[in-house]
Amino acid sequence: MLIDRHAETAAAAAAAADALLARFSGYVAEHLGLHFPRGLWPELLRAAEALARDSGIAGTSRAAVCMERLMAAAPTRAGVEQLARHLTIGETYFFREPELFDTLERDVLPPLIAARRAAGKTLRVWSAGCCTGEELYSLAILLHRLIPDLADWRVTLLGTDINPQFLRKAEQGVYRDWSFRNVPDWIRRCYFDAGTIAPVLRQGVRFDYLNLATDAFPGPDSGTPPMDLILCRNVLMYFAPACAARTVLRLRDALAGDGWLAVGVAETGHSLLKPLQPVRFGAAQLYRRSKPAAAPPPLSAAPAPAAVTVSTPPRARMPDLAERARQCADRGLLAAAGDCCAAAIARDKCDPGLRYLQALILEEQGDVAAAMGALRDALYLDQTFVLAHFTLGTLCRRNGDEREAARHFANALELLHGRAPDEPLAHAGGLRAGELADLMRAGAGTH
């Protein structure tokens, strides 16, 4: 009976904890837009623990106390900012998804600039969810290159985010090498001084706090002119479905009649974007208003960029990030694949399969050292991960480290010895245990 009472008490406590997290997940979705389904509740709990520490709340139940206090009080900007610091992801870099920036430079911005030149040299650009500013400054570099008389223009480059720490870093404009991992050396020489943004790029740049779930958007929603170009990338995929749908409609309404919207590769093609018209440019896809505004008329006779309109088949859910990473890698879009994989890891840091996928992408990009680091992370999470041992052994051999290679190959063979020959291996694309063992014994993995 005592055991039964303990079991009942534990079950009741678990049910109460789940009920609290369910309510808190709804609170976060309502006030920040962020989606935390049951599988991500541990991440939500970790954020509540961190926020409780920051708030000086003590005790073993401090996370629960913190959540209850937040939900009991009227939401404030300060409270939302505190939550955002612990729930938002700050992974970005200059010219992220280079296919998009190539398209902007070649196909989208030149006709848009020509139209605005004829209408008074005014251009409005918005980076929604700008994080630490790399995206907005990348756009500033493009405009500096494309508009020789930029000093004569009235350019608005607006970056908004919900995380105040991100905004402070963006305003400082000082970056480490990691932010430049996709940047040619000549751009660093021309537009940065020891990692600091050159003053010429700050013309028209402004960073502001904005909660996409609740605040008025720039443009007609707030009584200001519409935006010519909006980048809202890798934001919608973290939103609750209802909030994502509302955000798409509000982004559409913030656009000028001939304006453009860019979303992340992981978000492209989703049914939520049906209110907009997709336009394909090679490897990149952007969006326009489905029904151009009746007034004012086109600002110039500048030709529209050559493009092919594509249909958007409805899909029931936002694509799984790991699935999207594999799709991008299969298409050779390695930067986008890396972005999707990094976002998936940020949401689930304990999945060894994601680390293995990241290693494959990094190896394909030529960064063998980083690939080996990702494989070691995978093995830290799962020491029985056969393919991680095999692949790490292969990379060690490539680097001339035969001793370490032999150790990983031996580990892989020992693990395979305990598997049925016809057992499919995880993350191996159909390869079976016996096939990999035969391959290694034949010399592909061991001498």
Short mmCIF file of C-alpha atoms in Angstrom, two decimals:
data_model
loop_
_atom_site.label_atom_id
_atom_site.label_comp_id
_atom_site.label_asym_id
_atom_site.label_seq_id
_atom_site.Cartn_x
_atom_site.Cartn_y
_atom_site.Cartn_z
CA MET A 1 0.00 0.00 0.00
CA LEU A 2 2.87 2.36 0.85
CA ILE A 3 4.37 1.76 -2.60
CA ASP A 4 0.98 2.41 -4.21
CA ARG A 5 0.61 5.71 -2.30
CA HIS A 6 4.10 6.79 -3.39
CA ALA A 7 3.26 5.91 -7.00
CA GLU A 8 0.01 7.84 -6.81
CA THR A 9 1.81 10.86 -5.32
CA ALA A 10 4.48 10.75 -8.04
CA ALA A 11 1.84 10.43 -10.76
CA ALA A 12 -0.11 13.37 -9.34
CA ALA A 13 3.05 15.50 -9.19
CA ALA A 14 3.94 14.59 -12.78
CA ALA A 15 0.42 15.45 -13.95
CA ALA A 16 0.56 18.81 -12.15
CA ALA A 17 3.96 19.59 -13.70
CA ASP A 18 2.64 18.71 -17.16
CA ALA A 19 -0.43 20.88 -16.64
CA LEU A 20 1.75 23.82 -15.60
CA LEU A 21 4.04 23.42 -18.63
CA ALA A 22 1.00 23.14 -20.91
CA ARG A 23 -0.35 26.43 -19.56
CA PHE A 24 3.06 28.09 -19.78
CA SER A 25 3.52 26.87 -23.35
CA GLY A 26 0.21 28.54 -24.20
CA TYR A 27 1.32 31.73 -22.45
CA VAL A 28 4.56 31.82 -24.46
CA ALA A 29 2.68 31.19 -27.72
CA GLU A 30 0.22 33.98 -26.96
CA HIS A 31 2.70 36.64 -25.91
CA LEU A 32 5.87 35.74 -27.86
CA GLY A 33 4.43 33.65 -30.70
CA LEU A 34 6.90 30.83 -30.02
CA HIS A 35 5.70 27.23 -30.33
CA PHE A 36 6.72 24.74 -27.64
CA PRO A 37 4.83 21.48 -28.12
CA ARG A 38 5.14 18.73 -25.53
CA GLY A 39 8.38 17.40 -26.98
CA LEU A 40 10.05 20.75 -26.33
CA TRP A 41 8.78 21.23 -22.79
CA PRO A 42 12.23 20.33 -21.33
CA GLU A 43 13.62 23.34 -23.20
CA LEU A 44 10.81 25.48 -21.79
CA LEU A 45 11.57 24.21 -18.30
CA ARG A 46 15.29 25.00 -18.69
CA ALA A 47 14.38 28.55 -19.72
CA ALA A 48 12.13 28.93 -16.68
CA GLU A 49 14.94 27.68 -14.43
CA ALA A 50 17.35 30.22 -15.91
CA LEU A 51 14.83 33.03 -15.61
CA ALA A 52 14.14 32.06 -11.98
CA ARG A 53 17.86 32.28 -11.22
CA ASP A 54 18.06 35.68 -12.88
CA SER A 55 15.06 36.83 -10.85
CA GLY A 56 16.52 35.68 -7.54
CA ILE A 57 13.89 32.98 -6.96
CA ALA A 58 15.25 30.20 -4.74
CA GLY A 59 14.16 26.67 -3.91
CA THR A 60 13.74 23.39 -5.72
CA SER A 61 10.44 24.49 -7.26
CA ARG A 62 11.71 27.88 -8.41
CA ALA A 63 10.95 27.21 -12.09
CA ALA A 64 7.31 26.49 -11.23
CA VAL A 65 7.14 29.60 -9.04
CA CYS A 66 8.62 31.69 -11.85
CA MET A 67 6.11 30.39 -14.41
CA GLU A 68 3.17 30.96 -12.09
CA ARG A 69 4.28 34.53 -11.32
CA LEU A 70 4.65 35.39 -14.99
CA MET A 71 1.22 34.03 -15.88
CA ALA A 72 -0.49 35.64 -12.89
CA ALA A 73 0.63 39.17 -13.75
CA ALA A 74 -0.36 41.28 -16.73
CA PRO A 75 2.25 40.78 -19.50
CA THR A 76 4.83 43.56 -19.70
CA ARG A 77 7.53 44.32 -22.20
CA ALA A 78 10.16 43.72 -19.50
CA GLY A 79 8.73 40.27 -18.78
CA VAL A 80 8.58 39.39 -22.48
CA GLU A 81 12.18 40.56 -22.94
CA GLN A 82 13.32 38.40 -20.03
CA LEU A 83 11.65 35.36 -21.56
CA ALA A 84 13.01 36.16 -25.02
CA ARG A 85 16.57 36.20 -23.72
CA HIS A 86 16.24 32.56 -22.74
CA LEU A 87 14.00 31.25 -25.53
CA THR A 88 15.30 32.81 -28.76
CA ILE A 89 18.19 31.48 -30.84
CA GLY A 90 21.06 33.76 -31.88
CA GLU A 91 22.68 31.75 -34.66
CA THR A 92 23.37 33.91 -37.73
CA TYR A 93 26.19 35.28 -39.87
CA PHE A 94 26.85 37.64 -42.77
CA PHE A 95 25.34 36.69 -46.14
CA ARG A 96 23.60 33.66 -44.69
CA GLU A 97 22.02 31.62 -47.51
CA PRO A 98 24.21 33.12 -50.25
CA GLU A 99 21.77 32.01 -52.98
CA LEU A 100 19.29 34.55 -51.64
CA PHE A 101 21.79 37.40 -51.54
CA ASP A 102 22.97 36.56 -55.06
CA THR A 103 19.35 36.77 -56.21
CA LEU A 104 18.79 40.06 -54.40
CA GLU A 105 21.90 41.57 -55.96
CA ARG A 106 21.27 40.26 -59.46
CA ASP A 107 17.50 40.04 -59.95
CA VAL A 108 15.50 41.81 -57.25
CA LEU A 109 17.25 44.97 -56.08
CA PRO A 110 18.36 46.46 -59.45
CA PRO A 111 14.80 46.91 -60.86
CA LEU A 112 13.49 47.93 -57.44
CA ILE A 113 16.23 50.57 -57.15
CA ALA A 114 15.50 51.80 -60.66
CA ALA A 115 11.82 52.20 -59.78
CA ARG A 116 12.59 54.07 -56.57
CA ARG A 117 15.17 56.28 -58.28
CA ALA A 118 12.45 57.52 -60.62
CA ALA A 119 10.12 58.15 -57.68
CA GLY A 120 12.32 60.26 -55.44
CA LYS A 121 15.19 58.05 -54.26
CA THR A 122 13.46 56.56 -51.23
CA LEU A 123 13.95 52.92 -50.23
CA ARG A 124 12.65 51.06 -47.18
CA VAL A 125 14.05 47.69 -46.03
CA TRP A 126 13.09 45.70 -42.94
CA SER A 127 14.91 42.77 -41.33
CA ALA A 128 12.23 41.23 -39.10
CA GLY A 129 13.83 39.08 -36.43
CA CYS A 130 17.22 40.65 -37.18
CA CYS A 131 19.04 38.86 -34.35
CA THR A 132 22.49 40.46 -33.91
CA GLY A 133 22.39 42.52 -37.11
CA GLU A 134 24.46 40.55 -39.61
CA GLU A 135 21.53 40.24 -42.03
CA LEU A 136 20.73 43.95 -42.07
CA TYR A 137 24.37 44.95 -42.52
CA SER A 138 24.64 42.40 -45.36
CA LEU A 139 21.80 44.27 -47.07
CA ALA A 140 23.58 47.56 -46.39
CA ILE A 141 26.64 46.20 -48.20
CA LEU A 142 24.52 45.23 -51.21
CA LEU A 143 22.94 48.68 -51.39
CA HIS A 144 26.31 50.40 -51.08
CA ARG A 145 27.52 48.38 -54.06
CA LEU A 146 24.36 48.85 -56.15
CA ILE A 147 23.65 52.56 -55.55
CA PRO A 148 26.63 54.78 -56.43
CA ASP A 149 24.87 57.95 -55.22
CA LEU A 150 23.58 56.36 -52.01
CA ALA A 151 24.35 59.53 -50.04
CA ASP A 152 21.61 61.30 -52.03
CA TRP A 153 18.97 58.74 -51.10
CA ARG A 154 16.58 58.48 -48.17
CA VAL A 155 17.20 54.88 -47.18
CA THR A 156 15.60 53.18 -44.18
CA LEU A 157 17.28 49.99 -43.04
CA LEU A 158 15.27 48.77 -40.07
CA GLY A 159 16.21 45.77 -37.95
CA THR A 160 13.80 44.55 -35.27
CA ASP A 161 13.98 41.79 -32.72
CA ILE A 162 12.35 40.73 -29.46
CA ASN A 163 15.66 39.98 -27.71
CA PRO A 164 17.25 43.15 -26.26
CA GLN A 165 20.68 41.53 -25.97
CA PHE A 166 20.68 40.83 -29.69
CA LEU A 167 19.71 44.43 -30.42
CA ARG A 168 22.51 45.83 -28.27
CA LYS A 169 25.08 43.77 -30.14
CA ALA A 170 23.59 44.82 -33.48
CA GLU A 171 23.85 48.48 -32.53
CA GLN A 172 27.48 48.04 -31.48
CA GLY A 173 28.28 46.46 -34.86
CA VAL A 174 31.33 44.54 -33.60
CA TYR A 175 31.65 40.93 -34.76
CA ARG A 176 33.92 37.93 -34.27
CA ASP A 177 35.31 35.65 -36.95
CA TRP A 178 32.38 33.22 -36.67
CA SER A 179 30.04 35.84 -38.13
CA PHE A 180 32.27 36.07 -41.23
CA ARG A 181 32.41 32.37 -42.11
CA ASN A 182 30.62 32.93 -45.42
CA VAL A 183 32.24 36.25 -46.33
CA PRO A 184 34.97 36.86 -48.97
CA ASP A 185 38.11 38.54 -47.67
CA TRP A 186 37.59 41.60 -49.86
CA ILE A 187 34.28 42.41 -48.10
CA ARG A 188 35.99 42.28 -44.72
CA ARG A 189 38.72 44.59 -46.00
CA CYS A 190 36.30 47.10 -47.53
CA TYR A 191 33.51 47.25 -44.96
CA PHE A 192 35.01 46.29 -41.61
CA ASP A 193 37.81 47.46 -39.36
CA ALA A 194 38.96 44.65 -37.06
CA GLY A 195 35.44 43.22 -37.06
CA THR A 196 33.71 46.59 -36.59
CA ILE A 197 31.17 47.82 -39.14
CA ALA A 198 32.47 50.72 -41.25
CA PRO A 199 30.64 54.02 -40.64
CA VAL A 200 29.57 54.16 -44.30
CA LEU A 201 27.29 51.15 -43.72
CA ARG A 202 25.43 52.78 -40.85
CA GLN A 203 23.62 55.27 -43.09
CA GLY A 204 19.90 54.80 -42.52
CA VAL A 205 20.40 51.80 -40.20
CA ARG A 206 18.21 51.59 -37.11
CA PHE A 207 17.56 48.77 -34.66
CA ASP A 208 14.35 48.65 -32.61
CA TYR A 209 12.55 46.28 -30.29
CA LEU A 210 9.49 44.66 -31.89
CA ASN A 211 7.43 41.67 -30.82
CA LEU A 212 6.08 40.14 -34.03
CA ALA A 213 3.32 38.40 -32.07
CA THR A 214 1.74 41.53 -30.60
CA ASP A 215 3.26 44.83 -31.79
CA ALA A 216 2.29 47.02 -34.75
CA PHE A 217 4.38 46.35 -37.84
CA PRO A 218 6.24 49.04 -39.80
CA GLY A 219 4.23 50.25 -42.76
CA PRO A 220 0.51 51.00 -42.96
CA ASP A 221 -0.13 49.12 -39.69
CA SER A 222 1.74 51.87 -37.85
CA GLY A 223 0.93 54.81 -40.15
CA THR A 224 4.25 54.76 -42.03
CA PRO A 225 5.03 54.09 -45.72
CA PRO A 226 5.10 50.43 -46.80
CA MET A 227 8.30 48.41 -47.02
CA ASP A 228 10.04 47.70 -50.32
CA LEU A 229 11.88 44.61 -49.08
CA ILE A 230 11.25 42.50 -45.98
CA LEU A 231 13.47 39.68 -44.79
CA CYS A 232 11.81 37.47 -42.17
CA ARG A 233 13.96 34.37 -42.27
CA ASN A 234 14.01 31.40 -39.90
CA VAL A 235 11.41 33.08 -37.70
CA LEU A 236 8.06 31.61 -38.79
CA MET A 237 9.29 28.05 -38.23
CA TYR A 238 9.52 28.73 -34.49
CA PHE A 239 6.03 30.26 -34.26
CA ALA A 240 2.81 28.61 -33.18
CA PRO A 241 0.73 27.92 -36.33
CA ALA A 242 -1.91 30.57 -35.59
CA CYS A 243 0.71 33.21 -34.88
CA ALA A 244 2.68 32.26 -38.00
CA ALA A 245 -0.46 32.61 -40.13
CA ARG A 246 -1.24 36.05 -38.68
CA THR A 247 2.36 37.15 -39.14
CA VAL A 248 2.34 36.19 -42.83
CA LEU A 249 -0.79 38.27 -43.43
CA ARG A 250 0.68 41.25 -41.58
CA LEU A 251 3.98 40.97 -43.47
CA ARG A 252 2.02 40.94 -46.74
CA ASP A 253 0.12 44.05 -45.70
CA ALA A 254 3.38 45.80 -44.75
CA LEU A 255 4.76 45.37 -48.29
CA ALA A 256 4.58 47.95 -51.03
CA GLY A 257 2.58 46.85 -54.07
CA ASP A 258 5.79 45.90 -55.88
CA GLY A 259 7.70 44.91 -52.74
CA TRP A 260 9.37 41.60 -51.93
CA LEU A 261 9.39 39.22 -48.96
CA ALA A 262 12.11 36.65 -48.27
CA VAL A 263 11.71 33.82 -45.75
CA GLY A 264 14.16 31.09 -44.73
CA VAL A 265 14.86 28.02 -46.83
CA ALA A 266 13.23 25.85 -44.16
CA GLU A 267 10.04 27.91 -44.50
CA THR A 268 9.86 28.27 -48.28
CA GLY A 269 6.88 26.58 -49.90
CA HIS A 270 4.82 26.18 -46.74
CA SER A 271 1.06 26.48 -47.08
CA LEU A 272 1.07 29.36 -44.57
CA LEU A 273 2.56 31.49 -47.34
CA LYS A 274 -0.39 30.96 -49.70
CA PRO A 275 -1.59 34.58 -49.25
CA LEU A 276 1.56 35.59 -51.14
CA GLN A 277 2.72 34.91 -54.69
CA PRO A 278 5.91 32.79 -54.87
CA VAL A 279 8.50 33.75 -57.49
CA ARG A 280 11.40 31.43 -58.25
CA PHE A 281 14.88 32.66 -59.19
CA GLY A 282 17.06 29.59 -59.70
CA ALA A 283 17.91 28.25 -56.22
CA ALA A 284 16.12 31.07 -54.38
CA GLN A 285 12.43 31.78 -53.95
CA LEU A 286 10.90 35.08 -52.84
CA TYR A 287 7.31 36.26 -52.39
CA ARG A 288 5.18 39.18 -53.56
CA ARG A 289 1.66 40.37 -52.83
CA SER A 290 -0.83 38.11 -54.61
CA LYS A 291 -2.90 41.08 -55.69
CA PRO A 292 -0.79 44.20 -56.36
CA ALA A 293 -2.21 47.34 -54.81
CA ALA A 294 -4.57 49.22 -57.15
CA ALA A 295 -3.06 52.55 -56.12
CA PRO A 296 -0.64 54.10 -56.51
CA PRO A 297 0.22 52.95 -60.05
CA PRO A 298 3.69 51.48 -60.73
CA LEU A 299 6.34 54.03 -59.88
CA SER A 300 8.32 53.48 -63.05
CA ALA A 301 8.42 51.51 -66.23
CA ALA A 302 11.43 49.53 -65.04
CA PRO A 303 11.02 45.92 -66.20
CA ALA A 304 10.21 43.30 -63.60
CA PRO A 305 12.97 40.73 -63.03
CA ALA A 306 12.84 37.68 -65.21
CA ALA A 307 11.28 35.01 -63.06
CA VAL A 308 9.11 31.96 -63.18
CA THR A 309 6.00 31.91 -61.01
CA VAL A 310 5.62 28.62 -59.19
CA SER A 311 2.66 27.07 -57.47
CA THR A 312 2.70 26.31 -53.78
CA PRO A 313 1.17 22.93 -52.91
CA PRO A 314 -0.54 22.95 -49.52
CA ARG A 315 1.30 21.20 -46.74
CA ALA A 316 -0.06 20.33 -43.34
CA ARG A 317 2.98 21.24 -41.27
CA MET A 318 6.23 23.15 -41.32
CA PRO A 319 8.90 20.73 -42.62
CA ASP A 320 11.00 18.96 -40.03
CA LEU A 321 14.30 20.85 -39.77
CA ALA A 322 16.45 17.74 -40.07
CA GLU A 323 14.42 16.63 -43.08
CA ARG A 324 14.84 20.05 -44.67
CA ALA A 325 18.59 19.93 -43.97
CA ARG A 326 18.84 16.62 -45.81
CA GLN A 327 16.78 17.96 -48.71
CA CYS A 328 19.00 21.02 -49.03
CA ALA A 329 22.16 18.93 -48.82
CA ASP A 330 20.85 16.61 -51.56
CA ARG A 331 20.29 19.68 -53.77
CA GLY A 332 23.81 20.97 -53.06
CA LEU A 333 22.54 23.91 -50.95
CA LEU A 334 25.10 23.24 -48.25
CA ALA A 335 24.88 26.61 -46.48
CA ALA A 336 21.13 26.27 -46.16
CA ALA A 337 21.52 22.65 -45.06
CA GLY A 338 23.95 23.75 -42.36
CA ASP A 339 21.54 26.44 -41.18
CA CYS A 340 18.63 24.00 -40.90
CA CYS A 341 20.79 21.47 -39.10
CA ALA A 342 22.10 24.09 -36.64
CA ALA A 343 18.53 25.20 -35.93
CA ALA A 344 17.49 21.58 -35.33
CA ILE A 345 20.40 21.08 -32.92
CA ALA A 346 19.48 24.28 -31.08
CA ARG A 347 16.04 22.80 -30.46
CA ASP A 348 17.28 19.31 -29.54
CA LYS A 349 20.84 19.32 -28.26
CA CYS A 350 20.77 15.66 -27.23
CA ASP A 351 20.07 13.99 -30.59
CA PRO A 352 23.27 12.26 -31.83
CA GLY A 353 21.73 11.81 -35.28
CA LEU A 354 21.62 15.58 -35.77
CA ARG A 355 25.31 15.84 -34.89
CA TYR A 356 26.08 13.12 -37.42
CA LEU A 357 24.08 14.94 -40.09
CA GLN A 358 25.95 18.14 -39.24
CA ALA A 359 29.25 16.28 -39.63
CA LEU A 360 28.29 15.06 -43.11
CA ILE A 361 27.37 18.60 -44.18
CA LEU A 362 30.58 20.06 -42.76
CA GLU A 363 32.67 17.39 -44.45
CA GLU A 364 30.98 18.15 -47.77
CA GLN A 365 31.81 21.83 -47.22
CA GLY A 366 35.47 20.91 -46.73
CA ASP A 367 35.63 21.69 -43.01
CA VAL A 368 37.03 18.35 -41.86
CA ALA A 369 38.10 19.60 -38.42
CA ALA A 370 34.59 20.82 -37.63
CA ALA A 371 33.12 17.59 -39.03
CA MET A 372 35.32 15.57 -36.69
CA GLY A 373 34.19 17.73 -33.79
CA ALA A 374 30.55 17.08 -34.65
CA LEU A 375 31.21 13.32 -34.82
CA ARG A 376 32.84 13.41 -31.39
CA ASP A 377 29.75 15.23 -30.11
CA ALA A 378 27.60 12.46 -31.58
CA LEU A 379 29.69 9.79 -29.85
CA TYR A 380 29.57 11.69 -26.57
CA LEU A 381 25.78 11.45 -26.80
CA ASP A 382 25.77 7.82 -28.00
CA GLN A 383 28.94 5.72 -27.70
CA THR A 384 27.26 2.88 -29.66
CA PHE A 385 26.73 5.00 -32.79
CA VAL A 386 28.36 2.69 -35.35
CA LEU A 387 28.39 5.07 -38.32
CA ALA A 388 29.86 7.88 -36.23
CA HIS A 389 32.79 5.61 -35.26
CA PHE A 390 33.24 4.50 -38.87
CA THR A 391 33.08 8.02 -40.33
CA LEU A 392 35.36 9.48 -37.66
CA GLY A 393 37.85 6.69 -38.32
CA THR A 394 37.75 7.51 -42.03
CA LEU A 395 38.43 11.20 -41.38
CA CYS A 396 41.22 10.40 -38.91
CA ARG A 397 42.87 8.22 -41.55
CA ARG A 398 42.50 11.02 -44.08
CA ASN A 399 44.34 13.29 -41.63
CA GLY A 400 47.14 10.74 -41.20
CA ASP A 401 46.18 9.70 -37.65
CA GLU A 402 46.27 5.92 -38.14
CA ARG A 403 46.23 5.14 -34.44
CA GLU A 404 43.00 7.04 -33.78
CA ALA A 405 41.51 5.71 -37.02
CA ALA A 406 42.23 2.13 -35.99
CA ARG A 407 40.60 2.72 -32.60
CA HIS A 408 37.35 3.96 -34.14
CA PHE A 409 37.29 1.22 -36.78
CA ALA A 410 37.80 -1.40 -34.04
CA ASN A 411 34.94 0.13 -32.03
CA ALA A 412 32.70 0.03 -35.10
CA LEU A 413 33.52 -3.63 -35.83
CA GLU A 414 32.96 -4.62 -32.21
CA LEU A 415 29.55 -2.94 -32.23
CA LEU A 416 28.67 -4.56 -35.56
CA HIS A 417 29.61 -7.98 -34.18
CA GLY A 418 26.62 -7.80 -31.86
CA ARG A 419 24.15 -6.91 -34.65
CA ALA A 420 22.24 -9.22 -36.96
CA PRO A 421 23.76 -9.01 -40.47
CA ASP A 422 20.46 -7.87 -42.01
CA GLU A 423 19.79 -5.21 -39.36
CA PRO A 424 19.50 -1.74 -40.97
CA LEU A 425 21.85 0.80 -39.43
CA ALA A 426 20.47 4.11 -38.20
CA HIS A 427 21.23 7.11 -40.42
CA ALA A 428 22.83 4.84 -43.05
CA GLY A 429 20.38 5.21 -45.93
CA GLY A 430 19.47 1.50 -45.93
CA LEU A 431 22.97 0.10 -45.32
CA ARG A 432 22.84 -3.05 -43.18
CA ALA A 433 25.16 -4.12 -40.38
CA GLY A 434 26.58 -7.09 -42.30
CA GLU A 435 27.26 -4.94 -45.38
CA LEU A 436 29.25 -2.37 -43.42
CA ALA A 437 31.20 -5.11 -41.62
CA ASP A 438 32.05 -6.78 -44.94
CA LEU A 439 33.06 -3.43 -46.38
CA MET A 440 35.40 -2.74 -43.49
CA ARG A 441 36.96 -6.20 -43.54
CA ALA A 442 37.52 -5.88 -47.28
CA GLY A 443 39.72 -2.87 -46.63
CA ALA A 444 37.45 0.15 -46.98
CA GLY A 445 37.66 0.80 -43.28
CA THR A 446 40.72 -1.14 -42.11
CA HIS A 447 44.05 -2.17 -43.57
#
